[in-house]
mmCIF file of C-alpha atoms in Angstrom:
data_model
loop_
_atom_site.group_PDB
_atom_site.id
_atom_site.type_symbol
_atom_site.label_atom_id
_atom_site.label_comp_id
_atom_site.label_asym_id
_atom_site.label_seq_id
_atom_site.Cartn_x
_atom_site.Cartn_y
_atom_site.Cartn_z
ATOM 1 C CA MET A 1 0.000 0.000 0.000
ATOM 2 C CA ALA A 2 2.795 2.434 -0.852
ATOM 3 C CA GLY A 3 0.298 4.795 -2.487
ATOM 4 C CA ASP A 4 -1.279 5.455 0.904
ATOM 5 C CA CYS A 5 1.914 6.497 2.670
ATOM 6 C CA CYS A 6 1.268 10.220 2.237
ATOM 7 C CA ASN A 7 -2.147 9.978 3.876
ATOM 8 C CA THR A 8 -1.067 8.360 7.125
ATOM 9 C CA ASP A 9 1.419 8.840 9.944
ATOM 10 C CA LEU A 10 2.266 7.083 13.184
ATOM 11 C CA ASN A 11 0.192 9.428 15.360
ATOM 12 C CA PHE A 12 -3.563 9.676 15.881
ATOM 13 C CA ASP A 13 -4.994 11.965 13.168
ATOM 14 C CA GLY A 14 -8.351 12.774 14.799
ATOM 15 C CA LEU A 15 -10.377 10.640 12.400
ATOM 16 C CA SER A 16 -13.007 9.351 14.830
ATOM 17 C CA ARG A 17 -16.560 10.360 15.678
ATOM 18 C CA SER A 18 -15.838 10.563 19.390
ATOM 19 C CA TYR A 19 -12.963 12.993 18.844
ATOM 20 C CA LYS A 20 -15.087 15.188 16.579
ATOM 21 C CA ARG A 21 -17.840 15.310 19.210
ATOM 22 C CA VAL A 22 -15.272 16.347 21.807
ATOM 23 C CA LEU A 23 -13.981 19.088 19.505
ATOM 24 C CA TRP A 24 -17.472 20.513 18.956
ATOM 25 C CA ALA A 25 -18.022 20.627 22.722
ATOM 26 C CA VAL A 26 -14.669 22.330 23.305
ATOM 27 C CA ILE A 27 -15.344 24.852 20.507
ATOM 28 C CA ALA A 28 -18.615 25.860 22.202
ATOM 29 C CA ILE A 29 -16.900 26.211 25.584
ATOM 30 C CA ASN A 30 -14.089 28.371 24.206
ATOM 31 C CA ALA A 31 -16.292 30.641 22.090
ATOM 32 C CA THR A 32 -18.543 31.332 25.085
ATOM 33 C CA MET A 33 -15.618 32.037 27.391
ATOM 34 C CA PHE A 34 -13.950 34.377 24.879
ATOM 35 C CA LEU A 35 -17.008 36.637 24.860
ATOM 36 C CA ALA A 36 -17.408 36.509 28.644
ATOM 37 C CA GLU A 37 -13.752 37.033 29.510
ATOM 38 C CA MET A 38 -13.022 39.775 26.979
ATOM 39 C CA GLY A 39 -16.037 41.723 28.238
ATOM 40 C CA ALA A 40 -14.870 41.263 31.828
ATOM 41 C CA GLY A 41 -11.304 42.241 30.903
ATOM 42 C CA ILE A 42 -12.481 45.492 29.320
ATOM 43 C CA PHE A 43 -14.740 46.233 32.292
ATOM 44 C CA ALA A 44 -12.053 45.477 34.872
ATOM 45 C CA GLY A 45 -9.177 47.009 32.904
ATOM 46 C CA SER A 46 -7.206 43.757 33.206
ATOM 47 C CA GLN A 47 -4.519 42.918 30.650
ATOM 48 C CA ALA A 48 -4.264 39.366 32.002
ATOM 49 C CA LEU A 49 -7.995 38.775 31.449
ATOM 50 C CA LYS A 50 -7.790 40.220 27.931
ATOM 51 C CA ALA A 51 -4.770 38.061 27.147
ATOM 52 C CA ASP A 52 -6.544 34.954 28.405
ATOM 53 C CA ALA A 53 -9.686 35.883 26.444
ATOM 54 C CA LEU A 54 -7.619 36.211 23.275
ATOM 55 C CA ASP A 55 -6.299 32.720 23.930
ATOM 56 C CA PHE A 56 -9.915 31.487 24.045
ATOM 57 C CA LEU A 57 -10.543 33.098 20.655
ATOM 58 C CA GLY A 58 -7.398 31.563 19.214
ATOM 59 C CA ASP A 59 -8.428 28.164 20.523
ATOM 60 C CA THR A 60 -11.899 28.468 18.991
ATOM 61 C CA VAL A 61 -10.360 29.142 15.579
ATOM 62 C CA THR A 62 -7.736 26.434 16.132
ATOM 63 C CA TYR A 63 -10.308 23.772 16.952
ATOM 64 C CA ALA A 64 -12.491 24.741 13.989
ATOM 65 C CA LEU A 65 -9.470 24.469 11.678
ATOM 66 C CA THR A 66 -8.602 21.121 13.245
ATOM 67 C CA LEU A 67 -12.094 19.832 12.448
ATOM 68 C CA PHE A 68 -11.844 21.095 8.868
ATOM 69 C CA VAL A 69 -8.614 19.253 8.014
ATOM 70 C CA ILE A 70 -9.347 15.957 9.798
ATOM 71 C CA GLY A 71 -9.171 13.155 7.260
ATOM 72 C CA MET A 72 -7.074 15.138 4.797
ATOM 73 C CA PRO A 73 -3.590 13.966 3.737
ATOM 74 C CA LEU A 74 -0.766 14.495 6.229
ATOM 75 C CA VAL A 75 0.681 17.402 4.278
ATOM 76 C CA TRP A 76 -2.519 19.438 4.699
ATOM 77 C CA ARG A 77 -2.879 18.579 8.374
ATOM 78 C CA ALA A 78 0.738 19.611 8.954
ATOM 79 C CA ARG A 79 0.178 22.884 7.099
ATOM 80 C CA ALA A 80 -2.855 23.609 9.266
ATOM 81 C CA ALA A 81 -0.797 22.927 12.407
ATOM 82 C CA LEU A 82 1.954 25.206 11.093
ATOM 83 C CA LEU A 83 -0.580 27.986 10.613
ATOM 84 C CA LYS A 84 -1.842 27.469 14.170
ATOM 85 C CA GLY A 85 1.699 27.616 15.520
ATOM 86 C CA VAL A 86 2.303 30.944 13.782
ATOM 87 C CA SER A 87 -1.018 32.299 15.096
ATOM 88 C CA LEU A 88 0.032 31.423 18.657
ATOM 89 C CA ALA A 89 3.220 33.422 18.218
ATOM 90 C CA THR A 90 1.175 36.337 16.857
ATOM 91 C CA MET A 91 -1.036 36.258 19.951
ATOM 92 C CA GLY A 92 2.075 36.332 22.104
ATOM 93 C CA LEU A 93 3.241 39.476 20.315
ATOM 94 C CA TRP A 94 -0.167 41.103 20.829
ATOM 95 C CA VAL A 95 -0.075 40.348 24.544
ATOM 96 C CA LEU A 96 3.434 41.797 24.872
ATOM 97 C CA GLY A 97 2.425 44.940 22.984
ATOM 98 C CA SER A 98 -0.723 45.551 25.005
ATOM 99 C CA THR A 99 1.174 44.879 28.223
ATOM 100 C CA ALA A 100 3.843 47.438 27.281
ATOM 101 C CA TYR A 101 1.097 49.974 26.575
ATOM 102 C CA ASN A 102 -0.525 49.335 29.920
ATOM 103 C CA LEU A 103 2.815 49.877 31.659
ATOM 104 C CA LEU A 104 2.711 53.447 30.326
ATOM 105 C CA VAL A 105 -0.914 53.969 31.307
ATOM 106 C CA LEU A 106 -0.526 52.290 34.728
ATOM 107 C CA GLY A 107 -4.197 51.587 35.269
ATOM 108 C CA VAL A 108 -4.944 49.273 38.207
ATOM 109 C CA PRO A 109 -7.372 46.466 37.234
ATOM 110 C CA GLN A 110 -10.293 45.351 39.421
ATOM 111 C CA ALA A 111 -9.013 42.360 41.349
ATOM 112 C CA GLU A 112 -12.455 41.024 42.298
ATOM 113 C CA VAL A 113 -13.596 40.759 38.663
ATOM 114 C CA MET A 114 -10.263 39.217 37.656
ATOM 115 C CA GLY A 115 -10.548 36.538 40.334
ATOM 116 C CA ALA A 116 -14.181 35.656 39.678
ATOM 117 C CA VAL A 117 -13.826 35.425 35.906
ATOM 118 C CA GLY A 118 -10.486 33.631 36.189
ATOM 119 C CA LEU A 119 -12.124 30.969 38.368
ATOM 120 C CA LEU A 120 -15.000 30.543 35.896
ATOM 121 C CA ALA A 121 -12.538 30.232 33.010
ATOM 122 C CA LEU A 122 -10.499 27.670 34.954
ATOM 123 C CA VAL A 123 -13.574 25.461 35.373
ATOM 124 C CA ALA A 124 -14.326 25.757 31.639
ATOM 125 C CA ASN A 125 -10.770 24.905 30.633
ATOM 126 C CA LEU A 126 -10.401 22.009 33.052
ATOM 127 C CA THR A 127 -13.551 20.569 31.474
ATOM 128 C CA SER A 128 -11.925 20.893 28.037
ATOM 129 C CA VAL A 129 -8.669 19.373 29.297
ATOM 130 C CA MET A 130 -10.462 16.343 30.712
ATOM 131 C CA LEU A 131 -12.368 15.847 27.451
ATOM 132 C CA LEU A 132 -9.149 16.018 25.403
ATOM 133 C CA LEU A 133 -6.859 14.117 27.778
ATOM 134 C CA LYS A 134 -6.843 10.792 25.937
ATOM 135 C CA TYR A 135 -6.175 12.541 22.600
ATOM 136 C CA ARG A 136 -3.052 14.442 23.699
ATOM 137 C CA HIS A 137 -0.621 12.183 21.793
ATOM 138 C CA GLY A 138 -1.561 12.794 18.165
ATOM 139 C CA ASP A 139 -0.186 14.407 15.035
ATOM 140 C CA ALA A 140 0.676 18.119 15.066
ATOM 141 C CA ASN A 141 -2.906 19.030 14.185
ATOM 142 C CA VAL A 142 -4.369 17.034 17.085
ATOM 143 C CA ARG A 143 -1.582 17.862 19.536
ATOM 144 C CA SER A 144 -2.037 21.596 18.964
ATOM 145 C CA VAL A 145 -5.553 21.264 20.394
ATOM 146 C CA TRP A 146 -4.208 19.629 23.531
ATOM 147 C CA LEU A 147 -1.458 22.234 23.980
ATOM 148 C CA CYS A 148 -3.897 25.120 23.589
ATOM 149 C CA SER A 149 -6.293 23.668 26.165
ATOM 150 C CA ARG A 150 -3.463 22.961 28.587
ATOM 151 C CA ASN A 151 -2.204 26.527 28.135
ATOM 152 C CA ASP A 152 -5.661 27.865 28.914
ATOM 153 C CA ALA A 153 -5.854 26.010 32.211
ATOM 154 C CA ILE A 154 -2.370 27.221 33.192
ATOM 155 C CA GLY A 155 -3.320 30.736 32.136
ATOM 156 C CA ASN A 156 -6.443 30.703 34.291
ATOM 157 C CA VAL A 157 -4.454 29.726 37.365
ATOM 158 C CA ALA A 158 -2.051 32.552 36.523
ATOM 159 C CA VAL A 159 -4.911 35.059 36.241
ATOM 160 C CA ILE A 160 -6.204 34.044 39.678
ATOM 161 C CA VAL A 161 -2.691 34.512 41.095
ATOM 162 C CA ALA A 162 -2.513 37.915 39.395
ATOM 163 C CA ALA A 163 -5.869 38.904 40.907
ATOM 164 C CA SER A 164 -4.572 38.007 44.359
ATOM 165 C CA GLY A 165 -1.452 40.091 43.744
ATOM 166 C CA VAL A 166 -3.433 43.084 42.529
ATOM 167 C CA TRP A 167 -5.752 42.847 45.541
ATOM 168 C CA ALA A 168 -2.821 42.589 47.990
ATOM 169 C CA THR A 169 -0.716 45.384 46.476
ATOM 170 C CA ALA A 170 -3.364 47.685 44.947
ATOM 171 C CA ALA A 171 -0.970 47.939 41.997
ATOM 172 C CA ALA A 172 -1.019 46.834 38.358
ATOM 173 C CA TRP A 173 2.351 45.079 38.228
ATOM 174 C CA PRO A 174 1.110 41.550 39.207
ATOM 175 C CA ASP A 175 -1.379 41.670 36.331
ATOM 176 C CA LEU A 176 1.306 42.848 33.910
ATOM 177 C CA ILE A 177 3.768 40.150 34.999
ATOM 178 C CA VAL A 178 1.177 37.420 34.471
ATOM 179 C CA ALA A 179 0.289 38.799 31.029
ATOM 180 C CA GLY A 180 3.974 38.643 30.123
ATOM 181 C CA LEU A 181 4.221 35.039 31.353
ATOM 182 C CA LEU A 182 1.186 34.101 29.267
ATOM 183 C CA ALA A 183 2.861 35.614 26.201
ATOM 184 C CA THR A 184 5.942 33.477 26.902
ATOM 185 C CA LEU A 185 3.734 30.378 27.136
ATOM 186 C CA PHE A 186 2.197 31.230 23.744
ATOM 187 C CA PHE A 187 5.656 31.480 22.186
ATOM 188 C CA TRP A 188 6.845 28.174 23.665
ATOM 189 C CA SER A 189 3.731 26.301 22.512
ATOM 190 C CA SER A 190 4.143 27.879 19.081
ATOM 191 C CA VAL A 191 7.698 26.526 18.869
ATOM 192 C CA GLN A 192 6.543 23.002 19.792
ATOM 193 C CA ILE A 193 3.699 22.981 17.258
ATOM 194 C CA VAL A 194 5.805 24.462 14.434
ATOM 195 C CA ARG A 195 8.643 22.004 15.106
ATOM 196 C CA GLN A 196 6.341 18.966 14.929
ATOM 197 C CA ALA A 197 4.468 20.334 11.899
ATOM 198 C CA MET A 198 7.723 20.928 10.004
ATOM 199 C CA GLY A 199 8.801 17.360 10.746
ATOM 200 C CA GLU A 200 5.495 16.011 9.430
ATOM 201 C CA LEU A 201 5.718 18.203 6.326
ATOM 202 C CA ALA A 202 9.220 16.892 5.639
ATOM 203 C CA SER A 203 7.941 13.328 5.998
ATOM 204 C CA ALA A 204 5.046 13.990 3.614
ATOM 205 C CA TRP A 205 7.355 15.607 1.036
ATOM 206 C CA ARG A 206 9.756 12.666 1.182
ATOM 207 C CA CYS A 207 6.865 10.302 0.580
ATOM 208 C CA GLN A 208 5.600 12.346 -2.358
ATOM 209 C CA SER A 209 9.061 12.453 -3.919
ATOM 210 C CA LYS A 210 9.269 8.636 -3.728
ATOM 211 C CA LEU A 211 5.842 8.282 -5.357
ATOM 212 C CA GLY A 212 6.766 10.862 -8.009
#
């Protein structure tokens, strides 16, 4: 079956009904939390909440793209993962830029809103993480979903820590530090996804050259 070598790889590719159902559920969770958390971030003046909300939006798009390319040849799934890796890096740049701006403005966010919304987001993301747990070892397209959900849960814990710091110090710097850490997490996840996607692309190209 040499002609099929470009359509398969050693990792789970997401081609199962149960995985697709999980993705639809996680898409709904993330889209809802993006709207809720971005609104709360604007109301509270919290860069950490806005950064975490942007991550929810990125995840919603990521999961929708993952659904779209499931079942396609490896080269297309790897390209989709590469695009998602680049988008994660772009979000990291946005977070760093908005954080730098807030350093100049020095507005103190509302700690109570940060804590309450951060806790709600943590519950939502832990639900997503549990749903995706058994699918964490897949191709770059599938693994990017796991990494994004894991990042969200870590980010929510960080937002709650930031809220505690803002409440204790009545200053903006804990919120800004957490936003910077979230940006770093985006960059690191981007590197992991891009690295795996490039490896899968190279494998697909080698296969195509043999068939050609």
